[in-house]
Every structure is written in structure tokens, then in C-alpha cells.
Short mmCIF file of C-alpha atoms in Angstrom, two decimals:
data_model
loop_
_atom_site.label_atom_id
_atom_site.label_comp_id
_atom_site.label_asym_id
_atom_site.label_seq_id
_atom_site.Cartn_x
_atom_site.Cartn_y
_atom_site.Cartn_z
CA UNK A 29 -23.70 -10.13 11.23
CA UNK A 30 -21.59 -12.52 13.18
CA UNK A 31 -17.44 -12.05 13.20
CA UNK A 32 -14.45 -14.72 14.12
CA UNK A 33 -16.37 -16.88 16.67
CA UNK A 34 -19.30 -14.05 17.98
CA UNK A 35 -22.31 -14.20 18.44
CA UNK A 36 -25.01 -12.89 15.85
CA UNK A 37 -25.57 -9.12 15.98
CA UNK A 38 -28.95 -7.66 15.20
CA UNK A 39 -28.83 -4.00 16.21
CA UNK A 40 -27.02 -1.43 14.41
CA UNK A 41 -25.37 0.00 17.42
CA UNK A 42 -23.87 -3.96 18.57
CA UNK A 43 -22.67 -4.10 14.46
CA UNK A 44 -20.53 -1.47 14.57
CA UNK A 45 -19.16 -2.14 17.57
CA UNK A 46 -18.94 -5.75 16.52
CA UNK A 47 -17.20 -4.19 13.45
CA UNK A 48 -14.29 -2.25 15.07
CA UNK A 49 -13.71 -5.18 17.43
CA UNK A 50 -13.58 -7.45 14.58
CA UNK A 51 -11.03 -5.37 12.25
CA UNK A 52 -8.54 -4.02 15.22
CA UNK A 53 -8.16 -7.80 15.89
CA UNK A 54 -7.62 -8.58 11.97
CA UNK A 55 -5.46 -5.70 11.65
CA UNK A 56 -3.28 -5.02 14.96
CA UNK A 57 -0.37 -4.43 15.65
CA UNK A 58 2.00 -7.51 15.78
CA UNK A 59 3.74 -8.58 18.88
CA UNK A 60 7.38 -7.70 18.14
CA UNK A 61 9.47 -11.06 17.96
CA UNK A 62 12.08 -9.27 18.34
CA UNK A 63 13.55 -9.95 15.09
CA UNK A 64 16.85 -7.66 13.40
CA UNK A 65 18.39 -7.72 10.41
CA UNK A 66 22.26 -7.87 10.93
CA UNK A 67 24.65 -5.54 9.99
CA UNK A 68 26.01 -7.27 6.56
CA UNK A 69 22.64 -8.75 5.71
CA UNK A 70 22.54 -6.45 2.49
CA UNK A 71 25.47 -6.69 -0.07
CA UNK A 72 26.28 -3.16 -1.70
CA UNK A 73 24.83 -4.06 -4.75
CA UNK A 74 22.21 -4.20 -3.33
CA UNK A 75 21.91 -0.81 -1.10
CA UNK A 76 20.54 2.80 -2.06
CA UNK A 77 22.81 4.26 -3.80
CA UNK A 78 24.02 7.89 -2.92
CA UNK A 79 22.27 9.25 -6.60
CA UNK A 80 18.96 6.76 -5.79
CA UNK A 81 19.57 8.65 -2.13
CA UNK A 82 19.18 12.51 -3.66
CA UNK A 83 16.80 10.78 -6.44
CA UNK A 84 14.04 9.88 -3.83
CA UNK A 85 14.94 13.16 -0.72
CA UNK A 86 14.60 16.15 -3.59
CA UNK A 87 11.80 18.69 -3.46
CA UNK A 88 8.45 17.65 -5.29
CA UNK A 89 8.71 20.04 -8.47
CA UNK A 90 5.32 20.83 -10.13
CA UNK A 91 5.95 18.87 -13.32
CA UNK A 92 5.96 15.73 -10.62
CA UNK A 93 3.22 16.62 -9.11
CA UNK A 94 0.91 17.65 -11.87
CA UNK A 95 2.06 13.98 -13.44
CA UNK A 96 0.80 12.49 -9.96
CA UNK A 97 -2.77 14.29 -10.20
CA UNK A 98 -3.75 13.92 -13.91
CA UNK A 99 -2.18 9.99 -13.96
CA UNK A 100 -5.04 9.15 -11.03
CA UNK A 101 -8.32 8.01 -12.40
CA UNK A 102 -10.33 11.21 -12.90
CA UNK A 103 -14.08 9.21 -12.40
CA UNK A 104 -13.45 7.76 -8.56
CA UNK A 105 -15.23 8.62 -5.36
CA UNK A 106 -13.99 11.65 -3.83
CA UNK A 107 -12.46 11.13 0.21
CA UNK A 108 -14.45 12.41 3.01
CA UNK A 109 -13.09 16.36 2.20
CA UNK A 110 -15.51 16.34 -1.44
CA UNK A 111 -12.56 16.80 -3.88
CA UNK A 112 -12.12 14.21 -6.06
CA UNK A 113 -9.29 13.95 -8.90
CA UNK A 114 -11.43 15.04 -11.35
CA UNK A 115 -11.50 18.18 -9.15
CA UNK A 116 -7.47 18.36 -9.22
CA UNK A 117 -7.28 18.16 -12.83
CA UNK A 118 -10.04 20.57 -14.14
CA UNK A 119 -9.13 23.26 -11.30
CA UNK A 120 -5.26 22.14 -11.41
CA UNK A 121 -4.41 25.76 -13.13
CA UNK A 122 -6.28 26.77 -10.17
CA UNK A 123 -5.35 25.68 -7.15
CA UNK A 124 -1.60 24.43 -8.24
CA UNK A 125 0.60 27.55 -6.15
CA UNK A 126 -1.42 26.95 -3.02
CA UNK A 127 -1.22 23.16 -3.22
CA UNK A 128 2.46 23.46 -3.96
CA UNK A 129 2.57 25.09 -1.32
CA UNK A 130 1.14 22.15 0.82
CA UNK A 131 3.41 19.79 -0.78
CA UNK A 132 6.53 22.22 1.01
CA UNK A 133 4.92 21.57 3.60
CA UNK A 134 4.49 17.39 3.86
CA UNK A 135 8.24 17.55 2.56
CA UNK A 136 9.25 19.58 5.50
CA UNK A 137 7.35 18.20 8.19
CA UNK A 138 5.37 20.94 8.77
CA UNK A 139 1.85 19.94 7.44
CA UNK A 140 -0.75 18.48 10.00
CA UNK A 141 -1.25 15.04 8.36
CA UNK A 142 -4.33 14.14 10.86
CA UNK A 143 -6.62 17.01 9.13
CA UNK A 144 -5.97 15.20 6.01
CA UNK A 145 -4.95 11.00 6.18
CA UNK A 146 -7.94 9.94 7.31
CA UNK A 147 -10.61 7.58 6.02
CA UNK A 148 -14.66 6.58 5.46
CA UNK A 149 -14.49 2.70 5.89
CA UNK A 150 -17.21 1.29 3.94
CA UNK A 151 -17.91 -2.45 4.33
CA UNK A 152 -18.77 -4.15 0.81
CA UNK A 153 -20.64 -7.89 0.89
CA UNK A 154 -18.58 -9.70 -1.30
CA UNK A 155 -21.62 -12.23 -1.78
CA UNK A 156 -25.18 -12.03 -1.79
CA UNK A 157 -26.59 -11.98 2.24
CA UNK A 158 -23.08 -11.75 3.66
CA UNK A 159 -23.89 -12.32 7.65
CA UNK A 160 -20.01 -13.39 8.35
CA UNK A 161 -17.47 -10.17 8.77
CA UNK A 162 -15.11 -12.11 6.62
CA UNK A 163 -17.21 -11.62 3.95
CA UNK A 164 -17.42 -8.63 3.50
CA UNK A 165 -14.57 -6.56 2.32
CA UNK A 166 -13.68 -3.60 3.59
CA UNK A 167 -13.02 -0.04 1.42
CA UNK A 168 -11.14 3.31 2.69
CA UNK A 169 -11.87 6.86 1.27
CA UNK A 170 -9.14 8.81 1.67
CA UNK A 171 -9.12 12.30 0.63
CA UNK A 172 -7.53 12.66 -3.15
CA UNK A 173 -4.70 15.27 -1.87
CA UNK A 174 -2.69 12.39 0.35
CA UNK A 175 -3.59 10.20 -3.14
CA UNK A 176 -0.97 12.33 -4.40
CA UNK A 177 1.61 12.52 -1.76
CA UNK A 178 1.32 8.74 -2.12
CA UNK A 179 1.49 8.85 -6.46
CA UNK A 180 4.85 11.02 -6.40
CA UNK A 181 6.88 9.06 -4.04
CA UNK A 182 5.61 6.07 -5.99
CA UNK A 183 6.46 7.38 -8.90
CA UNK A 184 9.97 8.07 -7.94
CA UNK A 185 10.27 4.14 -5.92
CA UNK A 186 9.26 2.86 -9.46
CA UNK A 187 12.23 3.96 -10.66
CA UNK A 188 14.43 1.66 -9.00
CA UNK A 189 12.33 -0.54 -7.82
CA UNK A 190 12.89 -3.21 -10.67
CA UNK A 191 16.71 -3.25 -9.38
CA UNK A 192 16.10 -3.19 -5.24
CA UNK A 193 13.18 -6.19 -5.52
CA UNK A 194 13.97 -9.71 -6.52
CA UNK A 195 13.28 -10.87 -9.73
CA UNK A 196 11.61 -13.51 -7.98
CA UNK A 197 8.76 -11.03 -6.65
CA UNK A 198 6.58 -10.66 -9.53
CA UNK A 199 3.71 -8.75 -8.68
CA UNK A 200 3.06 -5.01 -8.01
CA UNK A 201 6.02 -3.90 -9.84
CA UNK A 202 6.35 -1.98 -12.77
CA UNK A 203 7.15 -4.74 -16.22
CA UNK A 204 6.68 -7.95 -14.07
CA UNK A 205 3.50 -10.12 -13.93
CA UNK A 206 1.91 -12.25 -11.49
CA UNK A 207 0.94 -14.94 -13.53
CA UNK A 208 4.57 -15.26 -14.43
CA UNK A 209 4.66 -17.00 -11.07
CA UNK A 210 1.93 -19.33 -12.30
CA UNK A 211 3.80 -20.00 -15.04
CA UNK A 212 6.79 -20.93 -13.05
CA UNK A 213 4.77 -22.90 -11.05
CA UNK A 214 3.69 -24.97 -13.62
CA UNK A 215 7.35 -25.55 -15.22
CA UNK A 216 8.74 -26.81 -12.42
CA UNK A 217 5.87 -29.19 -11.81
CA UNK A 218 6.05 -30.47 -14.93
CA UNK A 219 9.51 -31.05 -14.89
CA UNK A 220 9.58 -32.59 -11.71
CA UNK A 221 6.78 -35.19 -13.46
CA UNK A 222 8.55 -35.65 -16.38
CA UNK A 223 11.81 -36.44 -14.71
CA UNK A 224 9.89 -39.36 -11.86
CA UNK A 225 11.03 -37.03 -9.47
CA UNK A 226 9.72 -36.63 -5.69
CA UNK A 227 8.97 -32.86 -4.49
CA UNK A 228 7.43 -30.62 -1.76
CA UNK A 229 4.99 -27.75 -2.63
CA UNK A 230 4.40 -25.79 0.32
CA UNK A 231 1.50 -22.84 -0.22
CA UNK A 232 1.60 -20.07 2.20
CA UNK A 233 -1.25 -17.94 2.93
CA UNK A 234 -0.79 -14.66 3.37
CA UNK A 235 -3.98 -13.59 4.18
CA UNK A 236 -4.04 -9.61 5.14
CA UNK A 237 -0.23 -9.97 5.41
CA UNK A 238 0.48 -6.60 4.34
CA UNK A 239 -2.09 -4.93 7.07
CA UNK A 240 0.23 -7.39 9.89
CA UNK A 241 3.52 -7.00 9.15
CA UNK A 242 5.30 -5.24 11.62
CA UNK A 243 6.11 -1.70 10.85
CA UNK A 244 8.71 -0.88 13.19
CA UNK A 245 10.60 -3.63 10.83
CA UNK A 246 10.32 -2.73 7.87
CA UNK A 247 11.37 0.70 9.09
CA UNK A 248 13.99 -0.76 10.47
CA UNK A 249 14.89 -3.00 7.13
CA UNK A 250 14.48 0.21 4.47
CA UNK A 251 17.25 2.30 6.69
CA UNK A 252 19.98 -0.83 6.71
CA UNK A 253 19.40 -0.65 3.22
CA UNK A 254 19.74 2.59 2.53
CA UNK A 255 16.91 4.86 2.83
CA UNK A 256 17.04 7.84 4.63
CA UNK A 257 14.47 8.80 7.54
CA UNK A 258 12.69 11.52 4.95
#
């Protein structure tokens, strides 16, 4: 097994160590470049309103948590604790009081997230007889209890995402489709050729961009746009 430019590894222990170093480098923290948003970067209409802020930070209701659970894929793999979404759906009426107490601790900041927010990482080869680490896809199995928190938060965010996120962002927003960008690019190129004009096409490679963003900058951006500390 090879990494970026490292030697071939054959022993299991060396492979583990090599993979850890490879992904630490790939997903590691990005150097702070000192880039900050100006005080007047956002227009007022682009910020989170008072009512939206109240919606985002209101305590979760039992119905919200139940919806998050039952909207999730039941037959997926369980997390490290062994509980799948199928378990939560079948036994919801039995465990709902205890789980809602867990939710309340999460909202108040009293929940020790280290006890549930951990994962089992497995490398899935992208092609037959893969030997280079770039040819493996890391799959993380995390506890469904933590996924439920994320799903419930997401269900609230999608109610205002379409307003806050530019229409040019066509992927990962409910009601938008990534193929819209393909169609737009095709129409632009077609129009340039039809008008016999010159132009420049710039393709940026965002490989692993999500895992390499500056989380400090993201947090600063969210605060400047009106999101609360909670």
C-alpha cells in the first residue's frame, strides 16, 4: 500500500500507521491565513432574522426528534454502540422519555459528546486491487444517536437555507439539483460559440474541500451572519 509519495507498506501495523499519517495530512487543520470578513460584508437582508434565530435555538420537541428518526434509513449499518435506526424506530415509544432527556442534556451543553461522537473508520477500495491510499474511500460509522441530533438540526436549517444560500449553489439544497449547474455551463458555452465570442472556462478542483475548510473562519462567518452561539 502506498500513500502520497511514501514507500510500499506490507505489514499490517505499518499500513495502519501509514494510513493514519496520510489522513492526518489530508484532513488536517489548514493554516490560518488571517482572512476575516468586514463588518459590513453582509447586507441586513442576508442575515438571520430574529424569528429565524428563535426557530433555530428553540428546544427540540418530541415530534421533531421523532421525525428525524423516522425519516432516516432504517436498514443502514449501526454505529459503534450497535444501535441502528431500525432499533430507534421500533422501540421509540419505549425509549423516547430517556432519549428526550439525552436531547435536553445536549441542548444545555451538559452532554459529554465524547461518549457518543466517535466513529469506526473503514477504507473501501474504489477499484479492484487498489494499492494507493488515494484509491480508497474512508467510510465512518458513527452512532445513530449523534446522527439524530444532526438530522434534527438539519431539518430546521433547510427551512431557511434557500433564502440564505445563493441560487448559484445548486447542490445539497432541498429543491435544487446539481445538474442545473451542468445545464447552465452548457448554455453559457453554447451562447459564446453562437456569438463567436472569446471566453475563459475555469475549473477548480475542490478535492476534500469540505474536510479541509477553516472551521474557525466558518464559525466567524456564521456569527457575522446572525447565527447565535448555541
